[in-house]
PDB file of C-alpha atoms and ligand atoms in Angstrom:
ATOM      1  CA  MET V  29       0.000   0.000   0.000  1.00  0.00           C
ATOM      2  CA  ASN V  30       1.277   3.457  -0.950  1.00  0.00           C
ATOM      3  CA  GLY V  31      -0.474   5.327   1.836  1.00  0.00           C
ATOM      4  CA  SER V  32      -3.935   6.228   3.069  1.00  0.00           C
ATOM      5  CA  ILE V  33      -5.775   9.195   1.635  1.00  0.00           C
ATOM      6  CA  LEU V  34      -9.012  10.885   2.649  1.00  0.00           C
ATOM      7  CA  ILE V  35     -10.857  12.535  -0.252  1.00  0.00           C
ATOM      8  CA  VAL V  36     -13.102  15.373   0.877  1.00  0.00           C
ATOM      9  CA  GLU V  37     -15.231  16.427  -2.061  1.00  0.00           C
ATOM     10  CA  ASP V  38     -18.971  17.064  -2.346  1.00  0.00           C
ATOM     11  CA  GLU V  39     -19.100  16.619  -6.129  1.00  0.00           C
ATOM     12  CA  GLU V  40     -19.877  12.934  -6.177  1.00  0.00           C
ATOM     13  CA  LYS V  41     -18.666  12.229  -9.717  1.00  0.00           C
ATOM     14  CA  LEU V  42     -15.332  13.929  -9.109  1.00  0.00           C
ATOM     15  CA  ALA V  43     -14.877  12.193  -5.743  1.00  0.00           C
ATOM     16  CA  ARG V  44     -15.605   8.835  -7.340  1.00  0.00           C
ATOM     17  CA  PHE V  45     -13.206   9.531 -10.213  1.00  0.00           C
ATOM     18  CA  ILE V  46     -10.360  10.473  -7.841  1.00  0.00           C
ATOM     19  CA  GLU V  47     -11.137   7.449  -5.675  1.00  0.00           C
ATOM     20  CA  LEU V  48     -10.865   5.084  -8.657  1.00  0.00           C
ATOM     21  CA  GLU V  49      -7.598   6.611  -9.825  1.00  0.00           C
ATOM     22  CA  LEU V  50      -6.018   6.553  -6.360  1.00  0.00           C
ATOM     23  CA  THR V  51      -7.168   3.010  -5.681  1.00  0.00           C
ATOM     24  CA  HIS V  52      -5.689   2.007  -9.022  1.00  0.00           C
ATOM     25  CA  GLU V  53      -2.382   3.608  -7.911  1.00  0.00           C
ATOM     26  CA  GLY V  54      -2.393   1.463  -4.772  1.00  0.00           C
ATOM     27  CA  TYR V  55      -3.576   3.977  -2.175  1.00  0.00           C
ATOM     28  CA  ALA V  56      -6.088   3.118   0.537  1.00  0.00           C
ATOM     29  CA  VAL V  57      -8.898   5.602   0.042  1.00  0.00           C
ATOM     30  CA  ARG V  58     -11.818   6.934   2.060  1.00  0.00           C
ATOM     31  CA  LYS V  59     -14.289   9.624   1.081  1.00  0.00           C
ATOM     32  CA  ALA V  60     -16.190  12.342   2.898  1.00  0.00           C
ATOM     33  CA  ALA V  61     -18.789  14.549   1.200  1.00  0.00           C
ATOM     34  CA  ASP V  62     -19.000  17.449   3.637  1.00  0.00           C
ATOM     35  CA  GLY V  63     -16.866  19.312   6.161  1.00  0.00           C
ATOM     36  CA  ARG V  64     -18.371  17.735   9.236  1.00  0.00           C
ATOM     37  CA  ALA V  65     -17.902  14.171   7.934  1.00  0.00           C
ATOM     38  CA  ALA V  66     -14.360  15.104   6.907  1.00  0.00           C
ATOM     39  CA  LEU V  67     -13.425  16.321  10.376  1.00  0.00           C
ATOM     40  CA  SER V  68     -14.887  13.313  12.107  1.00  0.00           C
ATOM     41  CA  ALA V  69     -13.099  10.910   9.712  1.00  0.00           C
ATOM     42  CA  ALA V  70      -9.791  12.778   9.981  1.00  0.00           C
ATOM     43  CA  LEU V  71      -9.913  12.926  13.773  1.00  0.00           C
ATOM     44  CA  SER V  72     -10.925   9.309  14.282  1.00  0.00           C
ATOM     45  CA  GLU V  73      -8.618   7.705  11.711  1.00  0.00           C
ATOM     46  CA  ASP V  74      -5.009   8.293  10.687  1.00  0.00           C
ATOM     47  CA  PHE V  75      -4.496   9.405   7.116  1.00  0.00           C
ATOM     48  CA  ASP V  76      -1.182  10.049   5.393  1.00  0.00           C
ATOM     49  CA  LEU V  77      -2.773  12.756   3.292  1.00  0.00           C
ATOM     50  CA  ILE V  78      -6.067  14.587   2.887  1.00  0.00           C
ATOM     51  CA  LEU V  79      -7.375  16.007  -0.402  1.00  0.00           C
ATOM     52  CA  LEU V  80      -9.649  18.797   0.711  1.00  0.00           C
ATOM     53  CA  ASP V  81     -12.159  20.710  -1.393  1.00  0.00           C
ATOM     54  CA  ILE V  82     -12.628  24.313  -0.221  1.00  0.00           C
ATOM     55  CA  MET V  83     -16.278  24.841  -1.179  1.00  0.00           C
ATOM     56  CA  LEU V  84     -18.029  22.268   1.007  1.00  0.00           C
ATOM     57  CA  PRO V  85     -21.409  21.919   2.713  1.00  0.00           C
ATOM     58  CA  GLU V  86     -21.639  22.121   6.539  1.00  0.00           C
ATOM     59  CA  ILE V  87     -18.119  23.373   7.296  1.00  0.00           C
ATOM     60  CA  ASN V  88     -15.997  24.854   4.515  1.00  0.00           C
ATOM     61  CA  GLY V  89     -12.625  23.422   3.603  1.00  0.00           C
ATOM     62  CA  LEU V  90     -10.528  26.230   5.066  1.00  0.00           C
ATOM     63  CA  GLU V  91     -12.281  25.891   8.425  1.00  0.00           C
ATOM     64  CA  VAL V  92     -11.792  22.101   8.327  1.00  0.00           C
ATOM     65  CA  LEU V  93      -8.118  22.737   7.618  1.00  0.00           C
ATOM     66  CA  ARG V  94      -7.735  25.185  10.543  1.00  0.00           C
ATOM     67  CA  ARG V  95      -9.407  22.869  13.052  1.00  0.00           C
ATOM     68  CA  LEU V  96      -7.415  19.926  11.795  1.00  0.00           C
ATOM     69  CA  GLN V  97      -4.109  21.764  12.103  1.00  0.00           C
ATOM     70  CA  ASN V  98      -4.977  22.637  15.696  1.00  0.00           C
ATOM     71  CA  GLU V  99      -6.136  19.211  16.736  1.00  0.00           C
ATOM     72  CA  LYS V 100      -4.347  16.730  14.500  1.00  0.00           C
ATOM     73  CA  PRO V 101      -1.903  18.117  11.922  1.00  0.00           C
ATOM     74  CA  THR V 102      -2.128  16.063   8.733  1.00  0.00           C
ATOM     75  CA  PRO V 103      -0.728  16.990   5.302  1.00  0.00           C
ATOM     76  CA  VAL V 104      -3.490  18.572   3.216  1.00  0.00           C
ATOM     77  CA  ILE V 105      -3.685  19.312  -0.500  1.00  0.00           C
ATOM     78  CA  LEU V 106      -6.480  21.769  -1.232  1.00  0.00           C
ATOM     79  CA  LEU V 107      -8.759  21.289  -4.208  1.00  0.00           C
ATOM     80  CA  THR V 108     -10.117  24.627  -5.282  1.00  0.00           C
ATOM     81  CA  ALA V 109     -12.515  25.517  -8.058  1.00  0.00           C
ATOM     82  CA  ARG V 110     -11.893  29.187  -7.581  1.00  0.00           C
ATOM     83  CA  ASP V 111      -8.707  30.345  -9.163  1.00  0.00           C
ATOM     84  CA  SER V 112      -8.369  32.878  -6.394  1.00  0.00           C
ATOM     85  CA  VAL V 113      -5.040  33.902  -4.984  1.00  0.00           C
ATOM     86  CA  MET V 114      -6.732  34.740  -1.673  1.00  0.00           C
ATOM     87  CA  ASP V 115      -8.023  31.187  -1.205  1.00  0.00           C
ATOM     88  CA  LYS V 116      -4.638  29.700  -1.978  1.00  0.00           C
ATOM     89  CA  VAL V 117      -2.789  32.066   0.296  1.00  0.00           C
ATOM     90  CA  ALA V 118      -5.346  31.547   3.081  1.00  0.00           C
ATOM     91  CA  GLY V 119      -5.049  27.801   2.586  1.00  0.00           C
ATOM     92  CA  LEU V 120      -1.259  27.779   2.667  1.00  0.00           C
ATOM     93  CA  ASP V 121      -1.300  30.104   5.687  1.00  0.00           C
ATOM     94  CA  ALA V 122      -3.683  27.713   7.418  1.00  0.00           C
ATOM     95  CA  GLY V 123      -1.173  24.895   6.899  1.00  0.00           C
ATOM     96  CA  ALA V 124      -2.010  23.202   3.592  1.00  0.00           C
ATOM     97  CA  VAL V 125       1.094  21.719   1.960  1.00  0.00           C
ATOM     98  CA  ASP V 126      -0.159  22.311  -1.579  1.00  0.00           C
ATOM     99  CA  TYR V 127      -3.194  23.158  -3.672  1.00  0.00           C
ATOM    100  CA  ILE V 128      -4.526  22.257  -7.081  1.00  0.00           C
ATOM    101  CA  THR V 129      -7.099  24.216  -9.070  1.00  0.00           C
ATOM    102  CA  LYS V 130     -10.061  22.404 -10.604  1.00  0.00           C
ATOM    103  CA  PRO V 131     -10.318  21.224 -13.288  1.00  0.00           C
ATOM    104  CA  PHE V 132      -6.964  19.467 -13.077  1.00  0.00           C
ATOM    105  CA  ALA V 133      -5.264  16.646 -14.949  1.00  0.00           C
ATOM    106  CA  ILE V 134      -5.206  13.500 -12.786  1.00  0.00           C
ATOM    107  CA  GLU V 135      -1.491  13.067 -13.570  1.00  0.00           C
ATOM    108  CA  GLU V 136      -0.790  16.413 -11.956  1.00  0.00           C
ATOM    109  CA  LEU V 137      -2.767  15.504  -8.853  1.00  0.00           C
ATOM    110  CA  LEU V 138      -0.931  12.166  -8.617  1.00  0.00           C
ATOM    111  CA  ALA V 139       2.423  13.945  -8.924  1.00  0.00           C
ATOM    112  CA  ARG V 140       1.528  16.389  -6.157  1.00  0.00           C
ATOM    113  CA  ILE V 141       0.349  13.540  -3.944  1.00  0.00           C
ATOM    114  CA  ARG V 142       3.679  11.747  -4.427  1.00  0.00           C
ATOM    115  CA  VAL V 143       5.593  14.915  -3.470  1.00  0.00           C
ATOM    116  CA  ALA V 144       3.428  15.548  -0.401  1.00  0.00           C
ATOM    117  CA  LEU V 145       3.848  11.951   0.798  1.00  0.00           C
ATOM    118  CA  LYS V 146       7.596  12.013   0.168  1.00  0.00           C
ATOM    119  CA  ASN V 147       7.920  15.212   2.216  1.00  0.00           C
ATOM    120  CA  LYS V 148       5.868  13.640   4.994  1.00  0.00           C
ATOM    121  CA  VAL V 149       8.207  10.645   5.145  1.00  0.00           C
ATOM    122  CA  ARG V 150      11.191  13.008   5.154  1.00  0.00           C
ATOM    123  CA  ARG V 151       9.661  15.049   7.995  1.00  0.00           C
ATOM    124  CA  SER V 152       8.986  11.989  10.135  1.00  0.00           C
ATOM    125  CA  ALA V 153      12.525  10.740   9.458  1.00  0.00           C
ATOM    126  CA  GLN V 154      13.793  14.085  10.699  1.00  0.00           C
ATOM    127  CA  ASP V 155      11.545  13.852  13.761  1.00  0.00           C
ATOM    128  CA  GLY V 156      12.974  10.416  14.467  1.00  0.00           C
ATOM    129  CA  SER V 157      16.544  11.652  14.353  1.00  0.00           C
ATOM    130  CA  ALA V 158      15.764  14.804  16.332  1.00  0.00           C
ATOM    131  CA  PRO V 159      17.899  13.903  19.378  1.00  0.00           C
ATOM    132  CA  GLU V 160      20.987  13.801  17.136  1.00  0.00           C
ATOM    133  CA  ALA V 161      20.229  17.184  15.573  1.00  0.00           C
ATOM    134  CA  GLU V 162      21.923  20.169  17.145  1.00  0.00           C
ATOM    135  CA  GLU V 163      19.532  22.254  19.158  1.00  0.00           C
ATOM    136  CA  GLY V 164      18.646  25.576  17.524  1.00  0.00           C
ATOM    137  CA  VAL V 165      20.397  24.664  14.279  1.00  0.00           C
ATOM    138  CA  LEU V 166      18.467  24.753  10.998  1.00  0.00           C
ATOM    139  CA  THR V 167      19.941  23.534   7.739  1.00  0.00           C
ATOM    140  CA  CYS V 168      19.144  23.405   4.055  1.00  0.00           C
ATOM    141  CA  GLY V 169      21.786  21.668   1.967  1.00  0.00           C
ATOM    142  CA  LEU V 170      25.085  23.281   2.956  1.00  0.00           C
ATOM    143  CA  LEU V 171      23.348  26.291   4.482  1.00  0.00           C
ATOM    144  CA  ARG V 172      23.394  26.305   8.266  1.00  0.00           C
ATOM    145  CA  LEU V 173      21.671  28.681  10.680  1.00  0.00           C
ATOM    146  CA  ASP V 174      22.496  28.550  14.389  1.00  0.00           C
ATOM    147  CA  SER V 175      19.803  30.565  16.165  1.00  0.00           C
ATOM    148  CA  LYS V 176      21.463  30.353  19.590  1.00  0.00           C
ATOM    149  CA  ARG V 177      24.744  31.794  18.327  1.00  0.00           C
ATOM    150  CA  ARG V 178      22.954  33.889  15.679  1.00  0.00           C
ATOM    151  CA  ASP V 179      25.349  32.515  13.145  1.00  0.00           C
ATOM    152  CA  VAL V 180      24.744  31.724   9.478  1.00  0.00           C
ATOM    153  CA  SER V 181      27.156  29.937   7.184  1.00  0.00           C
ATOM    154  CA  TYR V 182      27.298  28.186   3.842  1.00  0.00           C
ATOM    155  CA  ASP V 183      29.707  25.276   3.614  1.00  0.00           C
ATOM    156  CA  GLY V 184      31.628  26.802   6.524  1.00  0.00           C
ATOM    157  CA  HIS V 185      31.742  30.335   5.042  1.00  0.00           C
ATOM    158  CA  ARG V 186      30.182  32.847   7.403  1.00  0.00           C
ATOM    159  CA  ILE V 187      27.341  35.018   6.037  1.00  0.00           C
ATOM    160  CA  GLU V 188      26.676  38.441   7.609  1.00  0.00           C
ATOM    161  CA  LEU V 189      22.958  39.212   7.911  1.00  0.00           C
ATOM    162  CA  THR V 190      20.980  42.096   9.384  1.00  0.00           C
ATOM    163  CA  ASN V 191      18.452  41.240  12.111  1.00  0.00           C
ATOM    164  CA  ARG V 192      15.496  41.175   9.758  1.00  0.00           C
ATOM    165  CA  GLU V 193      17.349  39.192   7.090  1.00  0.00           C
ATOM    166  CA  PHE V 194      18.263  36.687   9.797  1.00  0.00           C
ATOM    167  CA  LEU V 195      14.654  36.473  10.980  1.00  0.00           C
ATOM    168  CA  MET V 196      13.403  36.037   7.427  1.00  0.00           C
ATOM    169  CA  LEU V 197      15.913  33.252   6.711  1.00  0.00           C
ATOM    170  CA  LYS V 198      15.082  31.559  10.019  1.00  0.00           C
ATOM    171  CA  THR V 199      11.351  31.653   9.201  1.00  0.00           C
ATOM    172  CA  LEU V 200      11.976  30.182   5.743  1.00  0.00           C
ATOM    173  CA  LEU V 201      14.238  27.439   7.148  1.00  0.00           C
ATOM    174  CA  GLU V 202      11.740  26.534   9.860  1.00  0.00           C
ATOM    175  CA  ASN V 203       9.291  25.962   7.005  1.00  0.00           C
ATOM    176  CA  LYS V 204      11.698  24.319   4.562  1.00  0.00           C
ATOM    177  CA  ASP V 205       9.893  23.095   1.391  1.00  0.00           C
ATOM    178  CA  ILE V 206       6.723  24.904   2.469  1.00  0.00           C
ATOM    179  CA  VAL V 207       5.609  27.957   0.511  1.00  0.00           C
ATOM    180  CA  LEU V 208       5.096  31.002   2.724  1.00  0.00           C
ATOM    181  CA  SER V 209       2.980  33.938   1.585  1.00  0.00           C
ATOM    182  CA  ARG V 210       4.310  37.486   1.655  1.00  0.00           C
ATOM    183  CA  ASP V 211       1.784  38.280   4.405  1.00  0.00           C
ATOM    184  CA  THR V 212       3.046  35.448   6.593  1.00  0.00           C
ATOM    185  CA  LEU V 213       6.651  36.493   6.080  1.00  0.00           C
ATOM    186  CA  LEU V 214       5.777  40.132   6.727  1.00  0.00           C
ATOM    187  CA  GLU V 215       4.082  39.252  10.029  1.00  0.00           C
ATOM    188  CA  ARG V 216       6.956  37.060  11.181  1.00  0.00           C
ATOM    189  CA  VAL V 217       9.667  39.486  10.219  1.00  0.00           C
ATOM    190  CA  CYS V 218       8.097  42.887  10.902  1.00  0.00           C
ATOM    191  CA  GLY V 219       5.343  42.017  13.389  1.00  0.00           C
ATOM    192  CA  TYR V 220       1.556  42.107  13.112  1.00  0.00           C
ATOM    193  CA  ASP V 221       1.371  45.854  13.635  1.00  0.00           C
ATOM    194  CA  TYR V 222       3.795  46.731  10.866  1.00  0.00           C
ATOM    195  CA  ILE V 223       2.585  49.658   8.805  1.00  0.00           C
ATOM    196  CA  GLY V 224       4.622  50.307   5.701  1.00  0.00           C
ATOM    197  CA  GLU V 225       5.530  48.921   2.358  1.00  0.00           C
ATOM    198  CA  THR V 226       4.506  45.274   1.922  1.00  0.00           C
ATOM    199  CA  ASN V 227       7.160  44.857  -0.757  1.00  0.00           C
ATOM    200  CA  ILE V 228       9.696  45.006   2.077  1.00  0.00           C
ATOM    201  CA  VAL V 229       9.495  41.181   1.990  1.00  0.00           C
ATOM    202  CA  ASP V 230      10.675  41.166  -1.619  1.00  0.00           C
ATOM    203  CA  VAL V 231      13.496  43.500  -0.655  1.00  0.00           C
ATOM    204  CA  TYR V 232      14.745  41.163   2.112  1.00  0.00           C
ATOM    205  CA  VAL V 233      14.431  38.153  -0.187  1.00  0.00           C
ATOM    206  CA  ARG V 234      16.552  40.022  -2.731  1.00  0.00           C
ATOM    207  CA  HIS V 235      19.193  40.714  -0.068  1.00  0.00           C
ATOM    208  CA  LEU V 236      19.209  37.055   0.991  1.00  0.00           C
ATOM    209  CA  ARG V 237      19.474  35.896  -2.617  1.00  0.00           C
ATOM    210  CA  SER V 238      22.430  38.144  -3.194  1.00  0.00           C
ATOM    211  CA  LYS V 239      24.167  36.991  -0.008  1.00  0.00           C
ATOM    212  CA  ILE V 240      23.416  33.271  -0.385  1.00  0.00           C
ATOM    213  CA  ASP V 241      22.252  32.153  -3.845  1.00  0.00           C
ATOM    214  CA  GLU V 242      24.400  34.506  -5.901  1.00  0.00           C
ATOM    215  CA  THR V 243      27.449  34.263  -3.667  1.00  0.00           C
ATOM    216  CA  PHE V 244      27.474  30.462  -3.587  1.00  0.00           C
ATOM    217  CA  GLY V 245      25.905  29.732  -6.994  1.00  0.00           C
ATOM    218  CA  VAL V 246      22.788  27.980  -5.717  1.00  0.00           C
ATOM    219  CA  LYS V 247      19.035  28.433  -6.180  1.00  0.00           C
ATOM    220  CA  MET V 248      17.578  27.898  -2.718  1.00  0.00           C
ATOM    221  CA  LEU V 249      15.322  30.911  -2.313  1.00  0.00           C
ATOM    222  CA  GLN V 250      12.582  30.277  -4.794  1.00  0.00           C
ATOM    223  CA  THR V 251       9.614  32.420  -5.826  1.00  0.00           C
ATOM    224  CA  VAL V 252       6.299  30.610  -6.241  1.00  0.00           C
ATOM    225  CA  ARG V 253       4.217  32.868  -8.460  1.00  0.00           C
ATOM    226  CA  GLY V 254       0.983  34.003  -6.853  1.00  0.00           C
ATOM    227  CA  ALA V 255       1.830  32.204  -3.617  1.00  0.00           C
ATOM    228  CA  GLY V 256       5.036  33.462  -2.038  1.00  0.00           C
ATOM    229  CA  TYR V 257       8.506  32.169  -1.254  1.00  0.00           C
ATOM    230  CA  VAL V 258      10.043  28.850  -0.288  1.00  0.00           C
ATOM    231  CA  ILE V 259      13.528  27.624   0.577  1.00  0.00           C
ATOM    232  CA  ARG V 260      14.570  24.293  -0.899  1.00  0.00           C
ATOM    233  CA  SER V 261      17.851  22.460  -0.949  1.00  0.00           C
ATOM    234  CA  GLU V 262      17.583  21.316  -4.598  1.00  0.00           C
TER     235      GLU V 262
HETATM  236 CA1  LIG P 863     -17.251  21.659  -3.706  1.00  0.00          CA
END
């Protein structure tokens, strides 16, 4: 078995179609047709991944996602009919690992599912080896951030960062492989009460790119169009 997946989708035909495809791919599949049923299934059973429609009867998908993240964090890929940046950003802010806009090609959904499950395995492997990891140290490839010593280096070469650049890099590293919206980054780096230019986030990302990516010839700080920024080791 490849993993267990909960499909939360009120369009019966679509839910059935995804179920058939996933079953064919070797996943164990369960379905829920509204938000309430989804929450009760997700809280009573363990799923490796949840495909979650946003527009749902009873409780909408974003609310299901928020409650789930509070009570039982599980990787979620959002299915959204609305090609709205707001929904995607809200969904990613609420903890979704990815989203796909309907209508989608099943191959694309399958590819995103494989990535989400691979990342989940990687995260649990990291959790398992946590005692060996140095406390307060975050890494991404050869990049290393020591929050206790406030020290950043790449392959042993020290990188000088301002306070806000450091905070921005730390936030990105704490969420490695997860796309963070500009709003999220702005709140973390400048505080909730920040009044000023929102493109300040882009400015700090530019500084970090120049100090890390351009200096060491890597492409770690990546822009995800319409969604935000992510740091990745590949
Ligand atoms: Ca729907």
